[in-house]
Coordinates of C-alpha atoms in Angstrom, one line a residue:
M3 CA 0.0 0.0 0.0
W4 CA 2.6 2.5 1.1
P5 CA 5.0 1.9 -2.0
S6 CA 2.1 2.4 -4.4
R7 CA 0.9 5.5 -2.5
V8 CA 4.4 7.0 -2.6
K9 CA 4.6 6.2 -6.3
R10 CA 1.4 8.0 -6.9
V11 CA 2.5 11.1 -5.0
L12 CA 5.8 11.2 -6.9
K13 CA 4.0 11.0 -10.2
D14 CA 1.4 13.6 -9.3
R15 CA 1.6 16.8 -11.3
W16 CA 0.7 18.8 -8.2
L17 CA 3.9 17.6 -6.4
G18 CA 5.9 19.0 -9.3
L19 CA 4.1 22.4 -9.0
C20 CA 4.6 22.6 -5.3
V21 CA 8.3 21.7 -5.4
G22 CA 8.6 24.2 -8.3
M23 CA 7.2 26.9 -6.0
W24 CA 9.7 26.0 -3.2
M25 CA 12.5 26.0 -5.8
Q26 CA 11.4 29.5 -6.9
A27 CA 11.3 30.6 -3.3
C28 CA 15.0 30.0 -3.2
G29 CA 15.6 31.7 -6.6
G30 CA 15.3 35.3 -5.6
I31 CA 18.1 35.6 -3.0
S32 CA 19.6 38.3 -5.2
Y33 CA 16.8 40.6 -4.0
A34 CA 18.4 40.4 -0.5
F35 CA 21.5 42.2 -1.9
S36 CA 20.9 45.3 0.2
L37 CA 21.2 43.2 3.4
Y38 CA 24.9 42.7 2.9
S39 CA 25.9 45.4 0.3
G40 CA 26.6 47.9 3.1
D41 CA 29.0 45.4 4.9
L42 CA 30.7 44.7 1.5
K43 CA 31.1 48.4 1.0
H44 CA 32.8 49.1 4.3
T45 CA 34.8 45.8 4.6
L46 CA 36.2 46.0 1.1
G47 CA 36.5 49.8 0.9
Y48 CA 34.3 50.3 -2.1
N49 CA 32.6 53.5 -3.1
Q50 CA 29.0 53.8 -4.2
E51 CA 29.7 53.4 -7.9
M52 CA 31.7 50.2 -7.2
I53 CA 28.8 48.8 -5.1
D54 CA 26.4 49.7 -7.9
G55 CA 28.8 47.9 -10.2
L56 CA 28.5 44.8 -8.0
G57 CA 24.7 45.2 -8.1
S58 CA 24.8 45.3 -11.9
A59 CA 27.0 42.2 -12.0
K60 CA 24.5 40.5 -9.7
D61 CA 21.7 41.5 -12.1
I62 CA 23.6 40.3 -15.1
G63 CA 24.0 36.9 -13.5
G64 CA 20.4 36.8 -12.3
N65 CA 18.9 37.6 -15.7
V66 CA 21.1 36.3 -18.5
G67 CA 20.1 32.7 -18.8
I68 CA 20.6 32.1 -22.5
I69 CA 22.8 29.0 -22.0
S70 CA 20.3 27.4 -19.7
G71 CA 17.5 28.2 -22.1
L72 CA 19.3 26.5 -24.9
L73 CA 20.5 23.5 -22.9
I74 CA 17.1 22.6 -21.6
D75 CA 16.0 21.9 -25.1
L76 CA 19.0 19.6 -25.7
T77 CA 19.3 17.9 -22.2
S78 CA 16.7 17.8 -19.4
A79 CA 15.4 19.7 -16.4
W80 CA 17.5 17.6 -13.9
F81 CA 20.7 18.4 -15.7
V82 CA 19.9 22.2 -15.7
L83 CA 19.1 22.0 -12.0
L84 CA 22.4 20.2 -11.3
V85 CA 24.5 22.8 -13.1
G86 CA 22.5 25.7 -11.4
G87 CA 23.0 24.1 -8.0
L88 CA 26.8 23.8 -8.5
L89 CA 27.1 27.3 -9.8
H90 CA 25.1 28.7 -6.9
F91 CA 27.0 26.8 -4.2
C92 CA 30.5 27.4 -5.5
F93 CA 30.3 31.1 -6.1
Y94 CA 28.1 32.0 -3.1
F95 CA 30.6 30.2 -1.0
L96 CA 33.4 32.3 -2.5
L97 CA 31.2 35.4 -1.7
F98 CA 31.0 34.2 1.9
L99 CA 34.8 33.8 2.1
S100 CA 35.2 37.3 0.7
A101 CA 32.7 38.9 3.0
T102 CA 34.4 37.3 6.0
G103 CA 37.9 38.4 5.0
R104 CA 39.2 34.8 4.4
I105 CA 40.1 35.7 0.7
T106 CA 40.8 39.1 -0.8
P107 CA 39.7 39.0 -4.5
S108 CA 40.1 42.1 -6.7
Y109 CA 37.1 44.2 -7.6
W110 CA 36.7 42.5 -11.0
Q111 CA 37.0 39.1 -9.5
M112 CA 34.3 40.0 -7.0
C113 CA 32.1 41.1 -9.9
G114 CA 32.7 37.7 -11.5
I115 CA 32.0 35.8 -8.3
I116 CA 28.6 37.5 -7.6
M117 CA 27.6 37.3 -11.3
L118 CA 28.2 33.5 -11.5
G119 CA 26.7 32.9 -8.1
T120 CA 23.4 34.6 -9.0
N121 CA 23.4 33.1 -12.4
G122 CA 22.6 29.7 -10.7
A123 CA 19.1 31.1 -10.1
T124 CA 18.5 31.5 -13.9
W125 CA 19.2 27.8 -14.3
F126 CA 16.6 27.0 -11.5
N127 CA 14.1 29.4 -13.1
T128 CA 14.6 27.9 -16.6
A129 CA 14.2 24.3 -15.3
V130 CA 11.1 25.1 -13.4
L131 CA 9.4 27.6 -15.7
V132 CA 10.2 26.1 -19.1
T133 CA 9.4 22.6 -17.9
W134 CA 5.9 23.6 -17.2
Y135 CA 5.2 25.6 -20.4
S136 CA 7.2 24.0 -23.3
L137 CA 4.3 22.4 -25.2
R138 CA 6.8 20.9 -27.6
R139 CA 8.3 18.8 -24.8
I140 CA 4.7 17.6 -23.8
M141 CA 5.0 19.4 -20.4
R142 CA 1.4 20.3 -20.4
N143 CA 0.6 19.6 -16.8
F144 CA -1.8 22.5 -16.5
P145 CA -2.7 23.5 -20.1
A146 CA -5.8 25.4 -19.2
D147 CA -4.4 27.4 -16.3
R148 CA -1.2 29.0 -17.8
G149 CA -1.7 32.5 -16.4
V150 CA -2.5 31.2 -12.9
V151 CA 0.5 28.9 -12.7
V152 CA 2.9 31.5 -14.1
G153 CA 1.7 33.8 -11.4
L154 CA 2.3 31.3 -8.7
L155 CA 5.8 30.2 -9.9
K156 CA 7.0 33.7 -10.7
G157 CA 5.4 35.0 -7.5
F158 CA 7.5 32.9 -5.1
I159 CA 10.7 34.3 -6.6
G160 CA 9.6 37.7 -5.5
L161 CA 8.7 36.4 -2.0
S162 CA 12.1 34.7 -1.5
G163 CA 13.7 38.0 -0.5
A164 CA 11.3 38.4 2.4
I165 CA 11.7 34.8 3.4
F166 CA 15.4 34.9 3.6
T167 CA 15.3 38.3 5.3
Q168 CA 13.2 36.7 8.1
V169 CA 15.8 33.9 8.4
Y170 CA 18.6 36.5 8.6
T171 CA 16.8 38.5 11.2
A172 CA 16.0 35.4 13.4
M173 CA 19.3 33.6 13.1
Y174 CA 22.1 35.8 12.0
A175 CA 21.5 39.6 12.3
P176 CA 23.6 41.7 12.4
Y177 CA 26.3 39.3 10.9
T178 CA 26.0 38.8 7.2
G179 CA 28.8 36.3 6.8
P180 CA 26.9 33.2 8.2
F181 CA 23.9 34.3 6.3
L182 CA 25.8 34.2 3.0
L183 CA 26.8 30.6 3.9
L184 CA 23.2 29.7 4.4
C185 CA 22.4 31.3 1.0
A186 CA 25.1 29.1 -0.6
T187 CA 23.8 25.8 0.8
V188 CA 20.0 25.9 1.0
P189 CA 19.0 26.5 -2.7
P190 CA 21.3 23.6 -4.0
L191 CA 19.7 21.3 -1.5
V192 CA 16.2 22.2 -2.7
A193 CA 17.5 21.7 -6.3
V194 CA 18.5 18.1 -5.5
V195 CA 15.0 17.4 -4.4
S196 CA 13.6 19.2 -7.4
M197 CA 15.7 17.0 -9.7
I198 CA 13.7 14.0 -8.5
V199 CA 10.2 15.3 -8.9
I200 CA 10.3 17.9 -11.7
Q201 CA 9.7 15.7 -14.7
P202 CA 7.3 15.3 -17.6
V203 CA 3.8 14.4 -16.3
E204 CA 1.1 14.0 -18.9
A205 CA -2.0 16.0 -18.2
P206 CA -5.3 14.1 -17.7
R207 CA -7.6 13.9 -20.6
R208 CA -10.4 15.4 -18.6
K209 CA -9.8 18.4 -16.4
D210 CA -10.3 17.5 -12.7
E211 CA -13.1 19.6 -11.2
S212 CA -11.1 19.9 -8.1
D213 CA -8.4 21.9 -9.9
K214 CA -10.1 25.2 -9.2
S215 CA -10.3 24.5 -5.5
K216 CA -6.6 23.4 -5.4
F217 CA -5.5 26.6 -7.2
S218 CA -7.6 28.6 -4.8
F219 CA -5.9 26.8 -1.9
L220 CA -2.4 27.7 -3.3
Y221 CA -3.5 31.3 -3.8
I222 CA -4.8 31.6 -0.3
I223 CA -1.5 30.1 1.1
G224 CA 0.6 32.5 -1.0
I225 CA -1.5 35.6 0.0
A226 CA -1.6 34.5 3.7
L227 CA 2.2 34.1 3.7
A228 CA 2.7 37.5 2.0
F229 CA 0.5 39.3 4.5
Y230 CA 1.9 37.4 7.4
L231 CA 5.4 38.4 6.4
M232 CA 4.3 42.0 6.0
A233 CA 2.8 42.1 9.5
V234 CA 5.9 40.6 11.0
I235 CA 8.1 43.1 9.1
L236 CA 6.1 46.1 10.5
V237 CA 6.2 44.6 14.1
Q238 CA 9.9 44.1 13.9
D239 CA 10.4 47.6 12.5
A240 CA 8.2 49.3 15.1
F241 CA 9.3 47.4 18.2
I242 CA 12.4 45.8 19.7
V243 CA 11.8 42.1 19.1
S244 CA 13.9 39.5 20.8
K245 CA 15.7 36.6 19.0
T246 CA 13.3 34.1 20.5
V247 CA 10.2 35.9 19.2
S248 CA 11.9 36.3 15.8
R249 CA 12.6 32.6 15.6
L250 CA 9.0 31.9 16.5
F251 CA 8.0 34.2 13.6
M252 CA 10.4 32.3 11.3
T253 CA 9.0 28.9 12.4
V254 CA 5.4 29.9 11.6
M255 CA 6.6 31.2 8.2
L256 CA 8.2 27.9 7.3
V257 CA 5.1 26.0 8.3
I258 CA 2.9 28.1 6.0
L259 CA 5.5 27.7 3.3
L260 CA 5.2 23.9 3.5
L261 CA 1.4 23.8 3.4
P262 CA 1.1 23.4 -0.4
G263 CA 2.6 19.9 0.1
L264 CA -0.8 18.8 1.5
I265 CA -2.3 18.8 -2.1
P266 CA -0.1 16.0 -3.6
L267 CA -0.3 14.1 -0.3
S268 CA -4.0 14.1 -0.4
A269 CA -3.8 13.0 -4.1
G270 CA -1.7 10.0 -3.0
A271 CA -4.4 9.0 -0.4
H272 CA -7.4 9.6 -2.6
H273 CA -6.2 8.8 -6.1
K274 CA -8.4 9.4 -9.1
G275 CA -7.7 7.5 -12.3
Y276 CA -7.3 9.4 -15.5
T277 CA -7.0 8.4 -19.1
A278 CA -3.6 9.6 -20.2
L279 CA -3.3 11.8 -23.2
P280 CA -1.9 9.9 -26.2
T281 CA 1.7 10.7 -27.1
E282 CA 2.6 11.5 -30.7
A283 CA 3.8 7.9 -31.2
T284 CA 0.7 6.3 -29.9
S285 CA -1.5 8.7 -31.8
V286 CA 0.1 7.8 -35.1
N287 CA 0.9 4.1 -34.6
S288 CA -2.1 2.9 -32.6
P289 CA -4.3 0.5 -34.6
G290 CA -7.5 2.3 -33.8
A291 CA -6.2 5.8 -34.5
D292 CA -7.9 7.4 -37.5
R293 CA -8.8 4.2 -39.3
G294 CA -10.7 6.0 -41.9
A295 CA -7.9 8.3 -42.9
P296 CA -5.5 7.5 -45.8
K297 CA -2.0 6.4 -44.8
H298 CA -0.3 9.2 -46.6
S299 CA -2.5 12.2 -46.0
L300 CA -1.5 15.3 -47.9
T301 CA -2.9 17.7 -45.3
E302 CA -2.3 18.4 -41.7
R303 CA -5.0 18.6 -39.1
K304 CA -4.4 21.4 -36.7
P305 CA -6.4 21.9 -33.5
L306 CA -8.5 25.0 -33.5
L307 CA -9.8 24.7 -30.0
Q308 CA -9.0 22.5 -27.0
H309 CA -12.3 21.4 -25.4
K310 CA -12.1 21.1 -21.7
G311 CA -14.3 18.1 -21.4
S312 CA -13.6 16.1 -24.6
S313 CA -11.4 15.9 -27.6
S314 CA -10.0 18.8 -29.6
I315 CA -11.6 20.2 -32.7
D316 CA -9.4 19.9 -35.8
V317 CA -9.6 21.8 -39.1
P318 CA -7.9 20.6 -42.3
V319 CA -5.3 23.2 -43.1
R320 CA -3.0 23.0 -46.1
K321 CA 0.7 22.9 -45.3
T322 CA 1.3 26.0 -47.4
D323 CA -0.9 27.9 -44.9
R324 CA 1.8 27.5 -42.3
F325 CA 3.7 30.2 -44.1
P326 CA 1.1 32.6 -45.4
D327 CA 1.6 34.2 -48.8
K328 CA 3.0 37.7 -48.6
S329 CA 0.2 39.0 -50.8
R330 CA -2.4 38.1 -48.2
S331 CA -3.3 40.7 -45.5
L332 CA -1.8 39.8 -42.2
D333 CA -4.0 39.4 -39.1
T334 CA -1.6 41.6 -37.2
P335 CA 0.2 44.9 -38.0
S336 CA 3.5 43.1 -37.6
K337 CA 5.5 43.0 -40.8
A338 CA 7.3 39.8 -39.9
T339 CA 7.1 36.8 -42.2
L340 CA 5.3 34.8 -39.5
K341 CA 2.2 36.1 -37.8
L342 CA 2.3 37.1 -34.2
G343 CA 1.0 34.2 -32.1
H344 CA 2.8 31.6 -34.2
D345 CA 6.0 30.0 -33.1
H346 CA 9.0 32.2 -33.8
T347 CA 12.6 31.2 -33.6
L348 CA 14.9 33.6 -31.8
L349 CA 16.1 35.1 -35.1
Q350 CA 12.6 35.5 -36.4
A351 CA 11.4 37.2 -33.2
T352 CA 14.3 39.6 -33.0
S353 CA 13.6 40.7 -36.6
T354 CA 10.2 42.1 -35.5
Q355 CA 9.5 45.6 -34.1
D356 CA 7.2 44.1 -31.5
Y357 CA 10.1 42.2 -29.9
W358 CA 12.2 45.3 -29.5
L359 CA 9.3 47.4 -28.2
L360 CA 8.8 44.8 -25.5
F361 CA 12.6 44.6 -24.8
F362 CA 12.9 48.4 -24.5
A363 CA 9.8 48.7 -22.2
M364 CA 11.1 45.9 -20.0
G365 CA 14.5 47.6 -19.8
C366 CA 12.9 50.8 -18.6
G367 CA 10.6 49.2 -16.0
T368 CA 12.7 46.4 -14.6
G369 CA 16.0 48.3 -15.0
S370 CA 14.8 51.2 -13.0
G371 CA 13.2 48.9 -10.4
L372 CA 16.4 46.9 -9.9
T373 CA 18.2 50.2 -9.5
A374 CA 15.9 51.3 -6.7
I375 CA 16.1 47.8 -5.0
N376 CA 19.9 47.8 -5.2
N377 CA 20.2 51.2 -3.6
L378 CA 17.7 50.8 -0.8
A379 CA 20.4 50.5 1.9
Q380 CA 22.3 53.6 0.8
M381 CA 19.1 55.6 0.3
A382 CA 17.8 54.8 3.7
E383 CA 21.2 55.6 5.2
S384 CA 21.3 59.0 3.4
L385 CA 17.9 59.9 4.9
G386 CA 18.8 58.7 8.4
S387 CA 16.5 55.6 8.4
R388 CA 17.5 52.2 9.8
S389 CA 14.7 50.2 8.4
V390 CA 16.7 48.7 5.5
G391 CA 15.5 45.2 6.4
A392 CA 11.9 46.4 6.4
F393 CA 12.2 48.0 3.0
V394 CA 13.8 44.9 1.5
A395 CA 11.1 42.7 2.9
L396 CA 8.3 45.0 1.8
V397 CA 9.7 45.0 -1.7
S398 CA 9.8 41.2 -1.7
V399 CA 6.3 40.8 -0.3
W400 CA 4.8 43.1 -2.9
N401 CA 7.0 41.7 -5.6
F402 CA 5.2 38.4 -4.9
L403 CA 1.8 40.0 -4.9
G404 CA 2.6 41.8 -8.2
R405 CA 3.8 38.6 -9.9
M406 CA 0.8 36.5 -8.7
G407 CA -1.9 39.1 -9.0
S408 CA -0.9 40.4 -12.5
G409 CA -1.2 37.0 -14.0
Y410 CA -4.7 36.4 -12.6
V411 CA -6.0 39.9 -13.4
S412 CA -4.6 40.1 -16.9
E413 CA -5.8 36.6 -17.7
Y414 CA -9.3 37.5 -16.6
Y415 CA -9.6 40.7 -18.6
M416 CA -8.0 39.2 -21.7
K417 CA -10.5 36.3 -21.8
Q418 CA -13.5 38.4 -20.8
Y419 CA -12.9 41.7 -22.7
A420 CA -10.1 40.9 -25.2
T421 CA -7.8 43.4 -23.4
P422 CA -4.3 43.2 -24.8
R423 CA -1.9 42.1 -22.1
P424 CA 0.6 44.9 -22.9
V425 CA -2.1 47.3 -21.5
F426 CA -1.3 45.9 -18.1
L427 CA 2.4 46.4 -18.7
F428 CA 1.6 50.0 -19.4
C429 CA -0.3 50.3 -16.1
V430 CA 2.5 48.8 -14.0
Q431 CA 5.1 50.9 -15.8
A432 CA 3.1 54.0 -14.8
V433 CA 3.0 52.7 -11.2
M434 CA 6.8 52.3 -11.3
A435 CA 7.1 55.9 -12.3
C436 CA 5.0 57.0 -9.4
A437 CA 7.2 55.0 -7.0
H438 CA 10.3 56.8 -8.3
L439 CA 8.6 60.1 -7.7
L440 CA 7.9 59.1 -4.1
F441 CA 11.5 58.1 -3.6
A442 CA 12.5 61.5 -5.1
S443 CA 10.4 63.2 -2.5
S444 CA 13.0 62.0 0.1
V445 CA 10.4 61.9 2.9
P446 CA 11.4 59.0 5.2
T447 CA 7.9 57.8 5.8
M448 CA 7.2 57.7 2.1
L449 CA 9.9 55.2 1.6
Y450 CA 7.5 52.5 2.9
L451 CA 4.9 53.3 0.2
A452 CA 7.5 53.7 -2.4
S453 CA 9.0 50.2 -1.6
I454 CA 5.6 48.7 -1.8
L455 CA 4.9 50.2 -5.3
V456 CA 8.4 49.3 -6.6
G457 CA 7.9 45.7 -5.5
L458 CA 4.4 45.5 -6.9
A459 CA 5.4 47.0 -10.3
H460 CA 8.7 45.1 -10.6
G461 CA 7.1 41.8 -9.9
A462 CA 4.2 42.4 -12.3
H463 CA 6.6 43.2 -15.1
W464 CA 8.1 39.7 -14.9
T465 CA 4.8 37.8 -15.0
L466 CA 3.4 39.9 -17.7
M467 CA 6.5 39.7 -19.8
V468 CA 6.4 35.8 -19.6
A469 CA 2.8 35.7 -20.7
T470 CA 3.1 38.4 -23.4
S471 CA 6.2 36.9 -25.0
S472 CA 4.7 33.4 -25.1
E473 CA 1.5 34.7 -26.7
L474 CA 3.2 36.8 -29.3
F475 CA 6.1 34.6 -30.2
G476 CA 5.0 31.1 -29.3
L477 CA 6.3 28.4 -26.9
K478 CA 8.4 26.2 -29.2
Y479 CA 11.6 28.3 -28.6
F480 CA 10.3 29.9 -25.4
G481 CA 13.5 29.1 -23.3
A482 CA 15.7 31.2 -25.6
L483 CA 13.2 34.0 -26.0
Y484 CA 12.5 34.3 -22.3
N485 CA 16.2 34.5 -21.4
T486 CA 17.1 37.0 -24.1
L487 CA 14.2 39.3 -23.1
S488 CA 15.5 39.0 -19.5
I489 CA 18.7 40.7 -20.7
S490 CA 16.7 44.0 -21.0
A491 CA 16.6 44.2 -17.2
T492 CA 20.4 43.8 -17.0
V493 CA 21.0 46.5 -19.6
G494 CA 18.6 48.9 -17.9
S495 CA 20.1 48.1 -14.4
Y496 CA 23.6 48.7 -15.6
I497 CA 22.9 52.0 -17.2
L498 CA 20.7 53.3 -14.5
S499 CA 22.6 51.9 -11.5
V500 CA 26.3 52.4 -12.4
K501 CA 26.2 55.2 -14.9
L502 CA 23.4 57.2 -13.2
A503 CA 22.8 56.4 -9.5
G504 CA 26.3 55.5 -8.6
Y505 CA 27.9 58.3 -10.5
M506 CA 25.6 61.0 -9.2
Y507 CA 26.0 59.7 -5.6
D508 CA 29.8 59.8 -5.8
Q509 CA 29.7 63.3 -7.4
Q510 CA 27.8 64.4 -4.3
V511 CA 30.3 62.8 -2.0
A512 CA 33.2 64.4 -4.0
S513 CA 31.6 67.8 -3.6
L514 CA 31.1 67.3 0.2
K515 CA 34.8 66.2 0.5
A516 CA 36.0 69.2 -1.4
A517 CA 33.9 71.5 0.8
A518 CA 35.3 69.8 3.9
V519 CA 38.9 70.2 2.7
A520 CA 38.2 73.9 1.8
A521 CA 36.9 74.5 5.3
G522 CA 40.1 73.0 6.8
E523 CA 38.4 69.9 8.3
V524 CA 40.4 66.8 8.9
L525 CA 38.9 63.7 7.2
N526 CA 39.3 60.6 9.3
G527 CA 37.3 58.2 7.2
P528 CA 35.1 57.8 4.2
I529 CA 32.5 60.5 3.7
R530 CA 28.9 59.5 3.3
C531 CA 26.3 61.5 1.4
V532 CA 23.5 62.6 3.8
G533 CA 20.4 64.4 2.7
P534 CA 17.7 64.3 0.0
Q535 CA 20.1 65.5 -2.7
C536 CA 21.9 62.2 -2.8
F537 CA 19.3 60.3 -4.9
R538 CA 16.6 62.9 -5.8
S539 CA 17.9 63.7 -9.3
T540 CA 18.4 59.9 -10.0
F541 CA 14.9 59.0 -9.2
L542 CA 13.4 62.0 -11.1
L543 CA 15.4 60.8 -14.2
M544 CA 14.2 57.2 -13.7
A545 CA 10.6 58.4 -13.6
C546 CA 11.2 60.0 -17.0
V547 CA 12.7 56.7 -18.2
C548 CA 9.5 54.9 -17.2
G549 CA 7.6 57.5 -19.2
M550 CA 9.6 56.5 -22.3
G551 CA 8.7 52.9 -21.6
C552 CA 5.0 53.8 -21.5
L553 CA 5.3 55.4 -24.9
A554 CA 6.9 52.1 -26.3
L555 CA 4.1 50.1 -24.8
T556 CA 1.5 52.4 -26.3
R557 CA 2.9 51.4 -29.7
L558 CA 3.0 47.7 -28.8
I559 CA -0.6 47.8 -27.7
A560 CA -1.6 49.3 -31.1
R561 CA 0.3 46.6 -33.0
T562 CA -0.9 43.6 -31.0
R563 CA -4.6 44.3 -30.4
K564 CA -5.7 42.1 -33.3
V565 CA -3.8 39.2 -31.9
Y566 CA -5.7 39.4 -28.6
R567 CA -9.0 40.0 -30.5
D568 CA -8.5 36.7 -32.2
M569 CA -7.7 35.0 -28.9
Y570 CA -10.9 36.5 -27.6
K571 CA -12.9 34.9 -30.5
V572 CA -11.3 31.6 -29.8
Q573 CA -12.3 31.8 -26.1
Q574 CA -15.8 32.7 -27.0
A575 CA -16.1 29.7 -29.3
K576 CA -14.7 27.5 -26.6
D577 CA -17.3 28.8 -24.2
M578 CA -20.0 28.0 -26.7
L579 CA -18.7 24.4 -27.1
A580 CA -18.6 24.1 -23.3
K581 CA -22.3 25.1 -23.0
G582 CA -23.2 22.6 -25.6
N583 CA -21.1 19.9 -23.8
S584 CA -20.2 18.3 -27.1
S585 CA -17.8 19.3 -29.8
E586 CA -20.1 17.7 -32.4
H587 CA -22.5 20.6 -32.1
S588 CA -20.0 23.3 -32.8
P589 CA -21.5 26.2 -34.8
L590 CA -18.0 26.8 -36.4
I591 CA -17.0 23.4 -37.6
S592 CA -19.0 20.8 -39.5
S593 CA -19.1 17.2 -38.2
H594 CA -16.9 15.6 -40.8
E595 CA -14.0 17.9 -39.9
L596 CA -13.8 16.7 -36.3
H597 CA -10.8 14.7 -35.3
E598 CA -10.5 12.5 -32.2
E599 CA -6.8 13.0 -31.4
D600 CA -5.9 15.5 -28.7
A601 CA -3.0 17.0 -30.6
P602 CA -1.0 19.8 -28.9
S603 CA -1.1 23.3 -30.3
D604 CA 2.1 24.9 -31.4
S605 CA 1.5 28.3 -29.8
P606 CA -0.7 30.0 -27.3
V607 CA -2.6 31.6 -30.2
M608 CA -3.6 28.5 -32.0
K609 CA -3.0 28.4 -35.7
G610 CA -6.1 29.2 -37.6
S611 CA -7.5 30.9 -34.6
S612 CA -9.3 33.7 -36.4
I613 CA -13.0 33.0 -37.1
S614 CA -12.5 34.2 -40.7
D615 CA -9.7 31.7 -41.1
V616 CA -12.0 28.9 -39.8
Q617 CA -14.6 29.8 -42.3
R618 CA -12.0 29.8 -45.1
H619 CA -10.5 26.4 -44.2
R620 CA -13.9 24.8 -43.7
H621 CA -14.4 24.9 -47.5
T622 CA -10.8 24.0 -48.4
A623 CA -10.6 20.8 -50.3
P624 CA -7.8 18.7 -48.7
S625 CA -7.2 16.6 -51.8
R626 CA -3.9 18.2 -52.9
L627 CA -1.3 20.7 -52.0
D628 CA -1.1 24.0 -53.7
S629 CA 2.0 24.6 -55.8
E630 CA 4.4 27.3 -54.7

């Protein structure tokens, strides 16, 4: 009994999702950079521009995952997790040795150490995220709940900063050396567990009615954990809390974090049998598959709609329609050879204007957000505030809420009202601009609200970017596309952190030093910038940068609205089929065009998704191919 129950739990798709959430909760340690950046600055004798350079190196490592994105298509998720765990442990251990004075690397070596250490998180992220959404690899564990699952997985990355801040406060504060050793060891250990359970699990043929309640349970846990952490943060910031009480807070946090594991455990106790989806091999070679069809069909059958309760609806589409003739009018304003919504290679995507509009907007929003997050410690210090841990944790909590909430809200409005997802990117970019203006006000009490808005907008950017890029450019090459779009955050962070924030801060310090020397004062140590002038100009300029990102998103909205209108039509047709409870009564497709195989679609916007396309293909004779 027990071996079979354990086997069912290990093969349950919900276990993979839960472990993926825990893995992601370890993948955002880079957001805790402000906890130890001040110690690095004073221990190693760095100025602000050098610290911002370390922050940019950290962002480069944490966002450039092209290699992992390419390797996961050639190897497997466990191999990517193994490489990520080794990178993370080795270089975070070197960071620990550097912070405690056991080794003395040069500045550029330190940049390399922190870059390669944080790069391990991109391997974790690629293994978890791409495993769930690469339809070509038959990783369709939750095919009807993409936006919800993206929000959960990406959300826990944002929450990891607050989780590790609580561990630091309860166990190590004010010493950052042992904390860095913890950061070096825990994520690789979780990765080892993930290597066992994150694997291809075929989705059930029929959607389990309990899925909705299970997702609600996970959302409730995530939101409860976020608000619990926020309450603990405010208590610790307002009152003097003993180590014993802090450890109690940490224990309750860990218990809440482990609660999602109840879902796969209950599945092991009360197992429901499903009819597994046929793989490509069984679909083609099974004796009963499509007996009436000729052996050498000259046409392809592509799924128009995936019916929740039964088989898919297929339309005969000629192979030449996969690459539409240039003389035809495109369904989108994009001038690329392929329509938006179809699978693009990396080269095809980068040749479109839409890709670069998304890249630029992400650089403005996430680059300025990372700049604010990396400089929280120095900004609080310049204004005389000692609530750095509170600011870091608030950013992390609202980063989580932004990631999780934006996926749910944008999915709802897209399906109900055909609202283009870039509209929500525009909204969060405007929120980010408002946060920068609050930071520029230099009022200490406003730093709390500004931290909340930065975390909310920064987290929402990442979830919306994942969903938008997969909808516009497809999922076949999603690993490479996702990791190249992530570079935009690194580029924006480097320009705004090092060349703007760090440079302007050091200019203020230089002017204070010159004034002190002119006044005949004796300097006995490094001068720190104190006052609102230290970062005010930086944040005003970053608010303007976010305004430029909003202009780019306005253009992207105009270019992609037809894609989302077609997706809306598909969703309406699916709802009509669901009400009829039978695909044989579809008002769009005649009965002889139905096909019993549940073939996977090649992109989030299914080929032939336009209603006009459906009507055209309905009357297409499948007897021969058109000549080129």
